[in-house]
Amino acid sequence: MWDDYYRGDGIPRADAALPTPPPWRTFPTPSPAEVFRPPQGLTDAVNAALSLRRPLLITGGPGTGKSTVIEQVAAELALGPVLRWHITSRSTLADALYRYDALGRIHAHRLEQEKARAGQVAAADDVADFLTLGQLGTALLPSPRPRALLIDEIDKADLDLPGDLLDVLERGEFHITELLREAQEEAQVRMWNTDARHLVRRGHVQCTEFPFIVMTSNGEQDLPAAFLRRCVRFTMPKPTAALMRAVVRGHLQLDVGDSGPEAELIDDFVRRVASGENVAVDQLLGTLHLLKGTTGSPQENSRLIDLLMKDLSSA
């Protein structure tokens, strides 16, 4: 089934056609919002979070669509591009609000001093040129509609981060210390991931529409009760055969019947997840994509399934 591609014989084949990529691996990547199918109860959780102006905390295994939810909500409700904050053990609230490039400012100040000594006109020192709002800081800017913010894998954070978030999530505001220190009445501060700037007065940022925040968790650590109390919580259900058939239909335009190799693969995937194995939906989709339309022998197909459907808990 792979004879047209890599053969391992060292013979160059510049004219060899490469395989067609799956739909979700074409670039620019198409929006997943059109093919995502929310499980029962998720729309209620989203609408509750929107109505209460509370973050939505979604817990579930890898590849269950946790981070795709916000893409679909933002597309349907015209909330604009999704801001993404990917959490690691080194993530801090301060960096998510704004970042101050102190070293860059010192370097720029020295360059302007050299210009002045050379008789050239030196630019004025503006602290705003060295400030950049983070993902959360940009989401909290005043806006006519809520901004969409994904806080991905909150359970990977340092133990203090959920507690640090509480005040900001309650008040919807923060201060930029550097602007307060220099008593700067107005400053044009760069927003996250863009060259566009936003006017900040007296170092104070206050949202007018609380952002729509989705936080995802793999359940790797417990979160504080005070933090959970301020969230609407939803747990992604275990996959069913019917749900997986709908997912496959949406992503691969493939209708899987009640029998056959594809149906057996889906049933085996559902069984493995139910028994506690750590396998993801995108593994299933990738395997079905490669098996679709192939003429490989049962032994070749079995080797391919073993290669792609490995438990994620093992090396």
PDB file of C-alpha atoms in Angstrom:
ATOM      1  CA  MET A   1       0.000   0.000   0.000  1.00  0.00           C
ATOM      2  CA  TRP A   2       3.049   2.279   0.341  1.00  0.00           C
ATOM      3  CA  ASP A   3       4.884   1.317  -2.857  1.00  0.00           C
ATOM      4  CA  ASP A   4       4.395   4.757  -4.427  1.00  0.00           C
ATOM      5  CA  TYR A   5       6.171   6.595  -1.573  1.00  0.00           C
ATOM      6  CA  TYR A   6       9.223   5.903   0.573  1.00  0.00           C
ATOM      7  CA  ARG A   7      10.665   2.432  -0.063  1.00  0.00           C
ATOM      8  CA  GLY A   8      13.926   2.483   1.885  1.00  0.00           C
ATOM      9  CA  ASP A   9      16.042   1.487  -1.122  1.00  0.00           C
ATOM     10  CA  GLY A  10      17.954   4.776  -1.434  1.00  0.00           C
ATOM     11  CA  ILE A  11      16.872   5.328  -5.053  1.00  0.00           C
ATOM     12  CA  PRO A  12      15.830   8.975  -5.746  1.00  0.00           C
ATOM     13  CA  ARG A  13      12.336   9.432  -7.198  1.00  0.00           C
ATOM     14  CA  ALA A  14      11.827  13.165  -7.731  1.00  0.00           C
ATOM     15  CA  ASP A  15       8.635  12.584  -9.680  1.00  0.00           C
ATOM     16  CA  ALA A  16       6.995  10.448  -6.973  1.00  0.00           C
ATOM     17  CA  ALA A  17       3.617  11.873  -5.945  1.00  0.00           C
ATOM     18  CA  LEU A  18       3.194  12.320  -2.220  1.00  0.00           C
ATOM     19  CA  PRO A  19       0.037  11.163  -0.428  1.00  0.00           C
ATOM     20  CA  THR A  20      -2.907  13.522  -0.037  1.00  0.00           C
ATOM     21  CA  PRO A  21      -2.970  14.975   3.491  1.00  0.00           C
ATOM     22  CA  PRO A  22      -6.020  14.589   5.719  1.00  0.00           C
ATOM     23  CA  PRO A  23      -8.359  17.608   5.734  1.00  0.00           C
ATOM     24  CA  TRP A  24      -7.148  18.828   9.146  1.00  0.00           C
ATOM     25  CA  ARG A  25      -3.498  18.833   7.999  1.00  0.00           C
ATOM     26  CA  THR A  26      -3.892  21.127   4.993  1.00  0.00           C
ATOM     27  CA  PHE A  27      -2.538  24.660   5.371  1.00  0.00           C
ATOM     28  CA  PRO A  28      -3.758  27.211   6.086  1.00  0.00           C
ATOM     29  CA  THR A  29      -5.647  24.955   8.470  1.00  0.00           C
ATOM     30  CA  PRO A  30      -9.419  25.082   7.934  1.00  0.00           C
ATOM     31  CA  SER A  31     -11.512  26.097  10.915  1.00  0.00           C
ATOM     32  CA  PRO A  32     -12.618  23.087  12.990  1.00  0.00           C
ATOM     33  CA  ALA A  33     -15.803  24.946  13.901  1.00  0.00           C
ATOM     34  CA  GLU A  34     -17.703  23.578  10.908  1.00  0.00           C
ATOM     35  CA  VAL A  35     -17.096  19.897  11.699  1.00  0.00           C
ATOM     36  CA  PHE A  36     -17.166  19.905  15.516  1.00  0.00           C
ATOM     37  CA  ARG A  37     -20.181  18.095  16.974  1.00  0.00           C
ATOM     38  CA  PRO A  38     -20.841  19.105  20.598  1.00  0.00           C
ATOM     39  CA  PRO A  39     -21.869  16.245  22.884  1.00  0.00           C
ATOM     40  CA  GLN A  40     -25.139  16.353  24.769  1.00  0.00           C
ATOM     41  CA  GLY A  41     -25.141  19.000  27.475  1.00  0.00           C
ATOM     42  CA  LEU A  42     -22.250  21.072  26.123  1.00  0.00           C
ATOM     43  CA  THR A  43     -24.455  23.722  24.491  1.00  0.00           C
ATOM     44  CA  ASP A  44     -26.227  24.196  27.840  1.00  0.00           C
ATOM     45  CA  ALA A  45     -22.872  24.657  29.585  1.00  0.00           C
ATOM     46  CA  VAL A  46     -21.689  27.173  26.966  1.00  0.00           C
ATOM     47  CA  ASN A  47     -24.889  29.211  27.183  1.00  0.00           C
ATOM     48  CA  ALA A  48     -24.784  29.155  30.990  1.00  0.00           C
ATOM     49  CA  ALA A  49     -21.206  30.459  30.948  1.00  0.00           C
ATOM     50  CA  LEU A  50     -22.155  33.168  28.439  1.00  0.00           C
ATOM     51  CA  SER A  51     -25.192  34.219  30.475  1.00  0.00           C
ATOM     52  CA  LEU A  52     -23.425  34.240  33.841  1.00  0.00           C
ATOM     53  CA  ARG A  53     -20.232  35.801  32.441  1.00  0.00           C
ATOM     54  CA  ARG A  54     -18.249  32.975  34.007  1.00  0.00           C
ATOM     55  CA  PRO A  55     -15.370  30.907  32.585  1.00  0.00           C
ATOM     56  CA  LEU A  56     -16.249  27.489  31.197  1.00  0.00           C
ATOM     57  CA  LEU A  57     -13.989  24.711  32.514  1.00  0.00           C
ATOM     58  CA  ILE A  58     -14.015  21.635  30.250  1.00  0.00           C
ATOM     59  CA  THR A  59     -12.415  18.425  31.482  1.00  0.00           C
ATOM     60  CA  GLY A  60     -11.732  15.397  29.310  1.00  0.00           C
ATOM     61  CA  GLY A  61      -9.142  13.228  27.657  1.00  0.00           C
ATOM     62  CA  PRO A  62      -6.868  14.262  24.781  1.00  0.00           C
ATOM     63  CA  GLY A  63      -8.459  14.692  21.375  1.00  0.00           C
ATOM     64  CA  THR A  64     -12.030  14.986  22.672  1.00  0.00           C
ATOM     65  CA  GLY A  65     -12.530  18.474  21.225  1.00  0.00           C
ATOM     66  CA  LYS A  66     -12.104  20.519  24.414  1.00  0.00           C
ATOM     67  CA  SER A  67     -10.158  23.311  22.751  1.00  0.00           C
ATOM     68  CA  THR A  68     -12.338  23.214  19.610  1.00  0.00           C
ATOM     69  CA  VAL A  69     -15.427  24.352  21.496  1.00  0.00           C
ATOM     70  CA  ILE A  70     -14.297  27.962  21.696  1.00  0.00           C
ATOM     71  CA  GLU A  71     -13.547  28.059  17.959  1.00  0.00           C
ATOM     72  CA  GLN A  72     -17.135  27.121  17.195  1.00  0.00           C
ATOM     73  CA  VAL A  73     -18.607  29.553  19.733  1.00  0.00           C
ATOM     74  CA  ALA A  74     -16.421  32.419  18.473  1.00  0.00           C
ATOM     75  CA  ALA A  75     -17.391  31.677  14.861  1.00  0.00           C
ATOM     76  CA  GLU A  76     -21.132  31.410  15.568  1.00  0.00           C
ATOM     77  CA  LEU A  77     -21.302  34.519  17.777  1.00  0.00           C
ATOM     78  CA  ALA A  78     -18.772  36.670  15.847  1.00  0.00           C
ATOM     79  CA  LEU A  79     -16.430  37.112  18.817  1.00  0.00           C
ATOM     80  CA  GLY A  80     -13.356  37.585  16.641  1.00  0.00           C
ATOM     81  CA  PRO A  81     -10.102  35.596  16.542  1.00  0.00           C
ATOM     82  CA  VAL A  82      -9.559  33.351  19.546  1.00  0.00           C
ATOM     83  CA  LEU A  83      -6.810  34.422  21.950  1.00  0.00           C
ATOM     84  CA  ARG A  84      -4.828  31.387  23.135  1.00  0.00           C
ATOM     85  CA  TRP A  85      -2.936  31.006  26.398  1.00  0.00           C
ATOM     86  CA  HIS A  86      -1.200  27.621  26.555  1.00  0.00           C
ATOM     87  CA  ILE A  87      -0.374  26.818  30.172  1.00  0.00           C
ATOM     88  CA  THR A  88       2.903  25.288  31.391  1.00  0.00           C
ATOM     89  CA  SER A  89       4.365  24.949  34.865  1.00  0.00           C
ATOM     90  CA  ARG A  90       6.173  28.270  34.249  1.00  0.00           C
ATOM     91  CA  SER A  91       3.075  30.269  33.240  1.00  0.00           C
ATOM     92  CA  THR A  92       2.295  33.310  35.397  1.00  0.00           C
ATOM     93  CA  LEU A  93      -0.635  35.675  35.655  1.00  0.00           C
ATOM     94  CA  ALA A  94       1.676  38.659  35.177  1.00  0.00           C
ATOM     95  CA  ASP A  95       2.845  37.464  31.749  1.00  0.00           C
ATOM     96  CA  ALA A  96      -0.744  36.790  30.645  1.00  0.00           C
ATOM     97  CA  LEU A  97      -1.767  40.357  31.592  1.00  0.00           C
ATOM     98  CA  TYR A  98       1.158  42.262  30.059  1.00  0.00           C
ATOM     99  CA  ARG A  99       4.893  42.143  29.514  1.00  0.00           C
ATOM    100  CA  TYR A 100       7.418  44.909  30.040  1.00  0.00           C
ATOM    101  CA  ASP A 101      10.693  44.749  28.084  1.00  0.00           C
ATOM    102  CA  ALA A 102      12.983  46.516  30.559  1.00  0.00           C
ATOM    103  CA  LEU A 103      16.196  45.406  28.830  1.00  0.00           C
ATOM    104  CA  GLY A 104      14.904  46.588  25.462  1.00  0.00           C
ATOM    105  CA  ARG A 105      14.136  49.985  26.952  1.00  0.00           C
ATOM    106  CA  ILE A 106      17.630  50.303  28.455  1.00  0.00           C
ATOM    107  CA  HIS A 107      19.190  49.395  25.103  1.00  0.00           C
ATOM    108  CA  ALA A 108      16.997  51.892  23.233  1.00  0.00           C
ATOM    109  CA  HIS A 109      17.844  54.611  25.785  1.00  0.00           C
ATOM    110  CA  ARG A 110      21.570  54.080  25.208  1.00  0.00           C
ATOM    111  CA  LEU A 111      21.125  54.291  21.440  1.00  0.00           C
ATOM    112  CA  GLU A 112      19.247  57.588  21.779  1.00  0.00           C
ATOM    113  CA  GLN A 113      22.014  58.947  24.026  1.00  0.00           C
ATOM    114  CA  GLU A 114      24.574  58.115  21.344  1.00  0.00           C
ATOM    115  CA  LYS A 115      22.419  59.932  18.775  1.00  0.00           C
ATOM    116  CA  ALA A 116      22.266  62.997  21.011  1.00  0.00           C
ATOM    117  CA  ARG A 117      26.037  63.023  21.480  1.00  0.00           C
ATOM    118  CA  ALA A 118      26.412  62.822  17.695  1.00  0.00           C
ATOM    119  CA  GLY A 119      24.199  65.881  17.284  1.00  0.00           C
ATOM    120  CA  GLN A 120      21.204  63.956  15.990  1.00  0.00           C
ATOM    121  CA  VAL A 121      17.643  64.367  17.233  1.00  0.00           C
ATOM    122  CA  ALA A 122      16.902  61.726  19.862  1.00  0.00           C
ATOM    123  CA  ALA A 123      13.443  60.186  20.097  1.00  0.00           C
ATOM    124  CA  ALA A 124      11.442  60.721  23.253  1.00  0.00           C
ATOM    125  CA  ASP A 125      11.426  57.874  25.742  1.00  0.00           C
ATOM    126  CA  ASP A 126       7.960  56.276  25.855  1.00  0.00           C
ATOM    127  CA  VAL A 127       7.418  53.347  28.200  1.00  0.00           C
ATOM    128  CA  ALA A 128       4.437  52.224  26.101  1.00  0.00           C
ATOM    129  CA  ASP A 129       6.824  51.218  23.312  1.00  0.00           C
ATOM    130  CA  PHE A 130       8.102  48.455  25.594  1.00  0.00           C
ATOM    131  CA  LEU A 131       4.772  47.177  26.857  1.00  0.00           C
ATOM    132  CA  THR A 132       2.769  44.384  25.247  1.00  0.00           C
ATOM    133  CA  LEU A 133      -0.547  43.139  26.545  1.00  0.00           C
ATOM    134  CA  GLY A 134      -0.746  39.381  27.060  1.00  0.00           C
ATOM    135  CA  GLN A 135      -3.556  37.091  26.001  1.00  0.00           C
ATOM    136  CA  LEU A 136      -5.631  37.721  29.134  1.00  0.00           C
ATOM    137  CA  GLY A 137      -4.796  41.434  29.159  1.00  0.00           C
ATOM    138  CA  THR A 138      -5.965  41.791  25.553  1.00  0.00           C
ATOM    139  CA  ALA A 139      -9.162  39.871  26.319  1.00  0.00           C
ATOM    140  CA  LEU A 140      -9.945  42.336  29.137  1.00  0.00           C
ATOM    141  CA  LEU A 141      -9.754  45.447  26.944  1.00  0.00           C
ATOM    142  CA  PRO A 142     -13.016  47.387  26.527  1.00  0.00           C
ATOM    143  CA  SER A 143     -14.938  46.047  23.525  1.00  0.00           C
ATOM    144  CA  PRO A 144     -18.536  46.042  22.216  1.00  0.00           C
ATOM    145  CA  ARG A 145     -18.581  42.229  22.250  1.00  0.00           C
ATOM    146  CA  PRO A 146     -16.749  39.732  24.471  1.00  0.00           C
ATOM    147  CA  ARG A 147     -13.379  38.522  23.296  1.00  0.00           C
ATOM    148  CA  ALA A 148     -12.837  34.741  23.155  1.00  0.00           C
ATOM    149  CA  LEU A 149      -9.942  33.440  25.276  1.00  0.00           C
ATOM    150  CA  LEU A 150      -8.739  29.835  25.493  1.00  0.00           C
ATOM    151  CA  ILE A 151      -6.740  28.931  28.612  1.00  0.00           C
ATOM    152  CA  ASP A 152      -5.452  25.537  27.547  1.00  0.00           C
ATOM    153  CA  GLU A 153      -4.506  22.820  30.071  1.00  0.00           C
ATOM    154  CA  ILE A 154      -5.022  24.851  33.240  1.00  0.00           C
ATOM    155  CA  ASP A 155      -4.226  21.728  35.270  1.00  0.00           C
ATOM    156  CA  LYS A 156      -0.585  21.929  34.131  1.00  0.00           C
ATOM    157  CA  ALA A 157      -0.153  25.268  35.931  1.00  0.00           C
ATOM    158  CA  ASP A 158       1.830  25.917  39.071  1.00  0.00           C
ATOM    159  CA  LEU A 159      -0.397  25.448  42.133  1.00  0.00           C
ATOM    160  CA  ASP A 160      -0.582  29.225  42.714  1.00  0.00           C
ATOM    161  CA  LEU A 161      -1.856  30.231  39.267  1.00  0.00           C
ATOM    162  CA  PRO A 162      -5.565  29.324  39.694  1.00  0.00           C
ATOM    163  CA  GLY A 163      -5.637  31.312  42.922  1.00  0.00           C
ATOM    164  CA  ASP A 164      -3.863  34.257  41.280  1.00  0.00           C
ATOM    165  CA  LEU A 165      -6.524  34.284  38.564  1.00  0.00           C
ATOM    166  CA  LEU A 166      -9.425  34.648  41.010  1.00  0.00           C
ATOM    167  CA  ASP A 167      -9.268  38.415  41.544  1.00  0.00           C
ATOM    168  CA  VAL A 168      -8.911  39.208  37.838  1.00  0.00           C
ATOM    169  CA  LEU A 169     -11.775  36.867  36.922  1.00  0.00           C
ATOM    170  CA  GLU A 170     -13.990  38.487  39.561  1.00  0.00           C
ATOM    171  CA  ARG A 171     -13.189  42.148  38.879  1.00  0.00           C
ATOM    172  CA  GLY A 172     -12.394  42.065  35.162  1.00  0.00           C
ATOM    173  CA  GLU A 173      -9.657  44.670  35.561  1.00  0.00           C
ATOM    174  CA  PHE A 174      -5.948  45.157  36.221  1.00  0.00           C
ATOM    175  CA  HIS A 175      -3.343  47.934  36.379  1.00  0.00           C
ATOM    176  CA  ILE A 176      -0.121  48.372  34.425  1.00  0.00           C
ATOM    177  CA  THR A 177       2.406  49.238  37.111  1.00  0.00           C
ATOM    178  CA  GLU A 178       4.933  50.885  34.797  1.00  0.00           C
ATOM    179  CA  LEU A 179       2.367  53.415  33.545  1.00  0.00           C
ATOM    180  CA  LEU A 180       1.288  54.212  37.097  1.00  0.00           C
ATOM    181  CA  ARG A 181       4.894  54.623  38.240  1.00  0.00           C
ATOM    182  CA  GLU A 182       5.611  57.169  35.512  1.00  0.00           C
ATOM    183  CA  ALA A 183       2.230  58.901  35.957  1.00  0.00           C
ATOM    184  CA  GLN A 184       1.500  58.542  32.236  1.00  0.00           C
ATOM    185  CA  GLU A 185      -2.071  59.685  31.648  1.00  0.00           C
ATOM    186  CA  GLU A 186      -2.495  58.025  28.255  1.00  0.00           C
ATOM    187  CA  ALA A 187      -0.539  55.323  26.471  1.00  0.00           C
ATOM    188  CA  GLN A 188      -1.008  53.409  23.244  1.00  0.00           C
ATOM    189  CA  VAL A 189      -0.168  49.830  24.253  1.00  0.00           C
ATOM    190  CA  ARG A 190       0.406  47.032  21.769  1.00  0.00           C
ATOM    191  CA  MET A 191      -2.100  44.170  21.923  1.00  0.00           C
ATOM    192  CA  TRP A 192      -1.264  40.476  21.887  1.00  0.00           C
ATOM    193  CA  ASN A 193      -0.025  38.937  18.640  1.00  0.00           C
ATOM    194  CA  THR A 194      -0.588  42.072  16.549  1.00  0.00           C
ATOM    195  CA  ASP A 195       0.934  45.481  15.860  1.00  0.00           C
ATOM    196  CA  ALA A 196      -2.382  47.161  16.679  1.00  0.00           C
ATOM    197  CA  ARG A 197      -2.478  49.321  19.795  1.00  0.00           C
ATOM    198  CA  HIS A 198      -5.143  50.261  22.314  1.00  0.00           C
ATOM    199  CA  LEU A 199      -5.416  53.467  24.338  1.00  0.00           C
ATOM    200  CA  VAL A 200      -4.907  52.852  28.067  1.00  0.00           C
ATOM    201  CA  ARG A 201      -5.717  55.706  30.455  1.00  0.00           C
ATOM    202  CA  ARG A 202      -3.956  56.094  33.811  1.00  0.00           C
ATOM    203  CA  GLY A 203      -2.590  52.565  33.586  1.00  0.00           C
ATOM    204  CA  HIS A 204      -6.008  51.006  34.145  1.00  0.00           C
ATOM    205  CA  VAL A 205      -7.570  48.283  31.974  1.00  0.00           C
ATOM    206  CA  GLN A 206     -11.220  47.449  32.645  1.00  0.00           C
ATOM    207  CA  CYS A 207     -13.379  45.238  30.445  1.00  0.00           C
ATOM    208  CA  THR A 208     -16.810  46.429  29.369  1.00  0.00           C
ATOM    209  CA  GLU A 209     -17.843  42.926  28.260  1.00  0.00           C
ATOM    210  CA  PHE A 210     -16.395  40.062  30.284  1.00  0.00           C
ATOM    211  CA  PRO A 211     -14.547  37.787  27.848  1.00  0.00           C
ATOM    212  CA  PHE A 212     -15.855  34.348  26.960  1.00  0.00           C
ATOM    213  CA  ILE A 213     -13.211  32.137  28.555  1.00  0.00           C
ATOM    214  CA  VAL A 214     -12.845  28.408  27.994  1.00  0.00           C
ATOM    215  CA  MET A 215     -10.361  26.586  30.217  1.00  0.00           C
ATOM    216  CA  THR A 216      -9.423  23.000  29.421  1.00  0.00           C
ATOM    217  CA  SER A 217      -8.166  20.346  31.805  1.00  0.00           C
ATOM    218  CA  ASN A 218      -7.016  16.764  31.414  1.00  0.00           C
ATOM    219  CA  GLY A 219      -7.773  16.182  35.098  1.00  0.00           C
ATOM    220  CA  GLU A 220      -4.097  15.776  35.995  1.00  0.00           C
ATOM    221  CA  GLN A 221      -4.428  17.752  39.245  1.00  0.00           C
ATOM    222  CA  ASP A 222      -7.208  19.000  41.478  1.00  0.00           C
ATOM    223  CA  LEU A 223      -8.102  22.682  41.248  1.00  0.00           C
ATOM    224  CA  PRO A 224      -9.004  24.799  44.317  1.00  0.00           C
ATOM    225  CA  ALA A 225     -12.665  24.836  45.348  1.00  0.00           C
ATOM    226  CA  ALA A 226     -12.702  28.656  45.341  1.00  0.00           C
ATOM    227  CA  PHE A 227     -11.557  28.588  41.728  1.00  0.00           C
ATOM    228  CA  LEU A 228     -14.082  25.912  40.692  1.00  0.00           C
ATOM    229  CA  ARG A 229     -16.893  27.897  42.315  1.00  0.00           C
ATOM    230  CA  ARG A 230     -16.336  30.687  39.821  1.00  0.00           C
ATOM    231  CA  CYS A 231     -16.541  28.402  36.790  1.00  0.00           C
ATOM    232  CA  VAL A 232     -19.240  26.584  34.883  1.00  0.00           C
ATOM    233  CA  ARG A 233     -17.918  23.015  34.648  1.00  0.00           C
ATOM    234  CA  PHE A 234     -18.472  20.372  31.989  1.00  0.00           C
ATOM    235  CA  THR A 235     -16.899  16.938  31.580  1.00  0.00           C
ATOM    236  CA  MET A 236     -16.631  15.562  28.072  1.00  0.00           C
ATOM    237  CA  PRO A 237     -18.480  12.218  27.947  1.00  0.00           C
ATOM    238  CA  LYS A 238     -16.851   8.955  26.981  1.00  0.00           C
ATOM    239  CA  PRO A 239     -17.201   8.409  23.214  1.00  0.00           C
ATOM    240  CA  THR A 240     -19.917   6.169  21.836  1.00  0.00           C
ATOM    241  CA  ALA A 241     -19.935   4.359  18.523  1.00  0.00           C
ATOM    242  CA  ALA A 242     -22.712   6.636  17.242  1.00  0.00           C
ATOM    243  CA  LEU A 243     -20.801   9.770  18.241  1.00  0.00           C
ATOM    244  CA  MET A 244     -17.597   8.498  16.616  1.00  0.00           C
ATOM    245  CA  ARG A 245     -19.447   7.727  13.393  1.00  0.00           C
ATOM    246  CA  ALA A 246     -20.728  11.318  13.357  1.00  0.00           C
ATOM    247  CA  VAL A 247     -17.219  12.654  13.996  1.00  0.00           C
ATOM    248  CA  VAL A 248     -15.775  10.514  11.194  1.00  0.00           C
ATOM    249  CA  ARG A 249     -18.527  11.673   8.852  1.00  0.00           C
ATOM    250  CA  GLY A 250     -17.800  15.322   9.653  1.00  0.00           C
ATOM    251  CA  HIS A 251     -14.009  15.090   9.271  1.00  0.00           C
ATOM    252  CA  LEU A 252     -13.576  12.482   6.556  1.00  0.00           C
ATOM    253  CA  GLN A 253     -16.935  12.536   4.727  1.00  0.00           C
ATOM    254  CA  LEU A 254     -16.970   8.801   5.380  1.00  0.00           C
ATOM    255  CA  ASP A 255     -20.169   6.964   6.311  1.00  0.00           C
ATOM    256  CA  VAL A 256     -19.286   3.952   8.448  1.00  0.00           C
ATOM    257  CA  GLY A 257     -21.860   1.183   8.548  1.00  0.00           C
ATOM    258  CA  ASP A 258     -22.580  -1.291  11.316  1.00  0.00           C
ATOM    259  CA  SER A 259     -20.049  -3.826  10.055  1.00  0.00           C
ATOM    260  CA  GLY A 260     -16.758  -3.938   8.217  1.00  0.00           C
ATOM    261  CA  PRO A 261     -13.153  -2.996   9.101  1.00  0.00           C
ATOM    262  CA  GLU A 262     -13.972   0.676   9.787  1.00  0.00           C
ATOM    263  CA  ALA A 263     -16.856  -0.250  12.111  1.00  0.00           C
ATOM    264  CA  GLU A 264     -14.641  -2.741  13.940  1.00  0.00           C
ATOM    265  CA  LEU A 265     -11.952  -0.086  14.400  1.00  0.00           C
ATOM    266  CA  ILE A 266     -14.488   2.381  15.823  1.00  0.00           C
ATOM    267  CA  ASP A 267     -15.981  -0.237  18.156  1.00  0.00           C
ATOM    268  CA  ASP A 268     -12.492  -1.201  19.364  1.00  0.00           C
ATOM    269  CA  PHE A 269     -11.646   2.468  19.977  1.00  0.00           C
ATOM    270  CA  VAL A 270     -14.821   2.965  22.051  1.00  0.00           C
ATOM    271  CA  ARG A 271     -14.073  -0.194  24.033  1.00  0.00           C
ATOM    272  CA  ARG A 272     -10.487   0.834  24.764  1.00  0.00           C
ATOM    273  CA  VAL A 273     -11.519   4.296  25.977  1.00  0.00           C
ATOM    274  CA  ALA A 274     -14.246   2.793  28.182  1.00  0.00           C
ATOM    275  CA  SER A 275     -11.691   0.435  29.742  1.00  0.00           C
ATOM    276  CA  GLY A 276      -9.430   3.359  30.681  1.00  0.00           C
ATOM    277  CA  GLU A 277      -6.881   3.278  27.874  1.00  0.00           C
ATOM    278  CA  ASN A 278      -5.522   6.638  26.777  1.00  0.00           C
ATOM    279  CA  VAL A 279      -6.233   6.854  23.054  1.00  0.00           C
ATOM    280  CA  ALA A 280      -7.358  10.007  21.237  1.00  0.00           C
ATOM    281  CA  VAL A 281      -9.932  10.753  18.591  1.00  0.00           C
ATOM    282  CA  ASP A 282      -7.327  12.153  16.204  1.00  0.00           C
ATOM    283  CA  GLN A 283      -5.512   8.789  16.298  1.00  0.00           C
ATOM    284  CA  LEU A 284      -8.714   7.114  15.145  1.00  0.00           C
ATOM    285  CA  LEU A 285      -9.287   9.710  12.418  1.00  0.00           C
ATOM    286  CA  GLY A 286      -5.720   9.414  11.151  1.00  0.00           C
ATOM    287  CA  THR A 287      -5.946   5.627  11.003  1.00  0.00           C
ATOM    288  CA  LEU A 288      -9.255   5.688   9.148  1.00  0.00           C
ATOM    289  CA  HIS A 289      -7.879   8.282   6.718  1.00  0.00           C
ATOM    290  CA  LEU A 290      -4.965   6.006   5.799  1.00  0.00           C
ATOM    291  CA  LEU A 291      -7.106   2.887   5.562  1.00  0.00           C
ATOM    292  CA  LYS A 292      -9.775   4.556   3.422  1.00  0.00           C
ATOM    293  CA  GLY A 293      -9.529   3.344  -0.151  1.00  0.00           C
ATOM    294  CA  THR A 294      -6.383   1.247   0.397  1.00  0.00           C
ATOM    295  CA  THR A 295      -5.900  -2.240  -0.989  1.00  0.00           C
ATOM    296  CA  GLY A 296      -3.573  -3.438   1.743  1.00  0.00           C
ATOM    297  CA  SER A 297      -3.784  -6.990   3.024  1.00  0.00           C
ATOM    298  CA  PRO A 298      -5.322  -7.654   6.446  1.00  0.00           C
ATOM    299  CA  GLN A 299      -1.794  -8.158   7.806  1.00  0.00           C
ATOM    300  CA  GLU A 300      -0.646  -4.776   6.436  1.00  0.00           C
ATOM    301  CA  ASN A 301      -3.727  -3.024   7.804  1.00  0.00           C
ATOM    302  CA  SER A 302      -3.204  -4.650  11.202  1.00  0.00           C
ATOM    303  CA  ARG A 303       0.398  -3.392  11.327  1.00  0.00           C
ATOM    304  CA  LEU A 304      -0.796   0.115  10.461  1.00  0.00           C
ATOM    305  CA  ILE A 305      -3.462   0.052  13.185  1.00  0.00           C
ATOM    306  CA  ASP A 306      -0.903  -1.143  15.744  1.00  0.00           C
ATOM    307  CA  LEU A 307       1.443   1.677  14.683  1.00  0.00           C
ATOM    308  CA  LEU A 308      -1.109   4.510  14.940  1.00  0.00           C
ATOM    309  CA  MET A 309      -3.424   3.387  17.743  1.00  0.00           C
ATOM    310  CA  LYS A 310      -0.875   3.036  20.535  1.00  0.00           C
ATOM    311  CA  ASP A 311      -1.894   3.951  24.087  1.00  0.00           C
ATOM    312  CA  LEU A 312      -0.680   7.492  24.794  1.00  0.00           C
ATOM    313  CA  SER A 313       0.311   6.524  28.338  1.00  0.00           C
ATOM    314  CA  SER A 314       3.180   4.386  27.030  1.00  0.00           C
ATOM    315  CA  ALA A 315       6.334   5.406  25.217  1.00  0.00           C
TER     316      ALA A 315
END
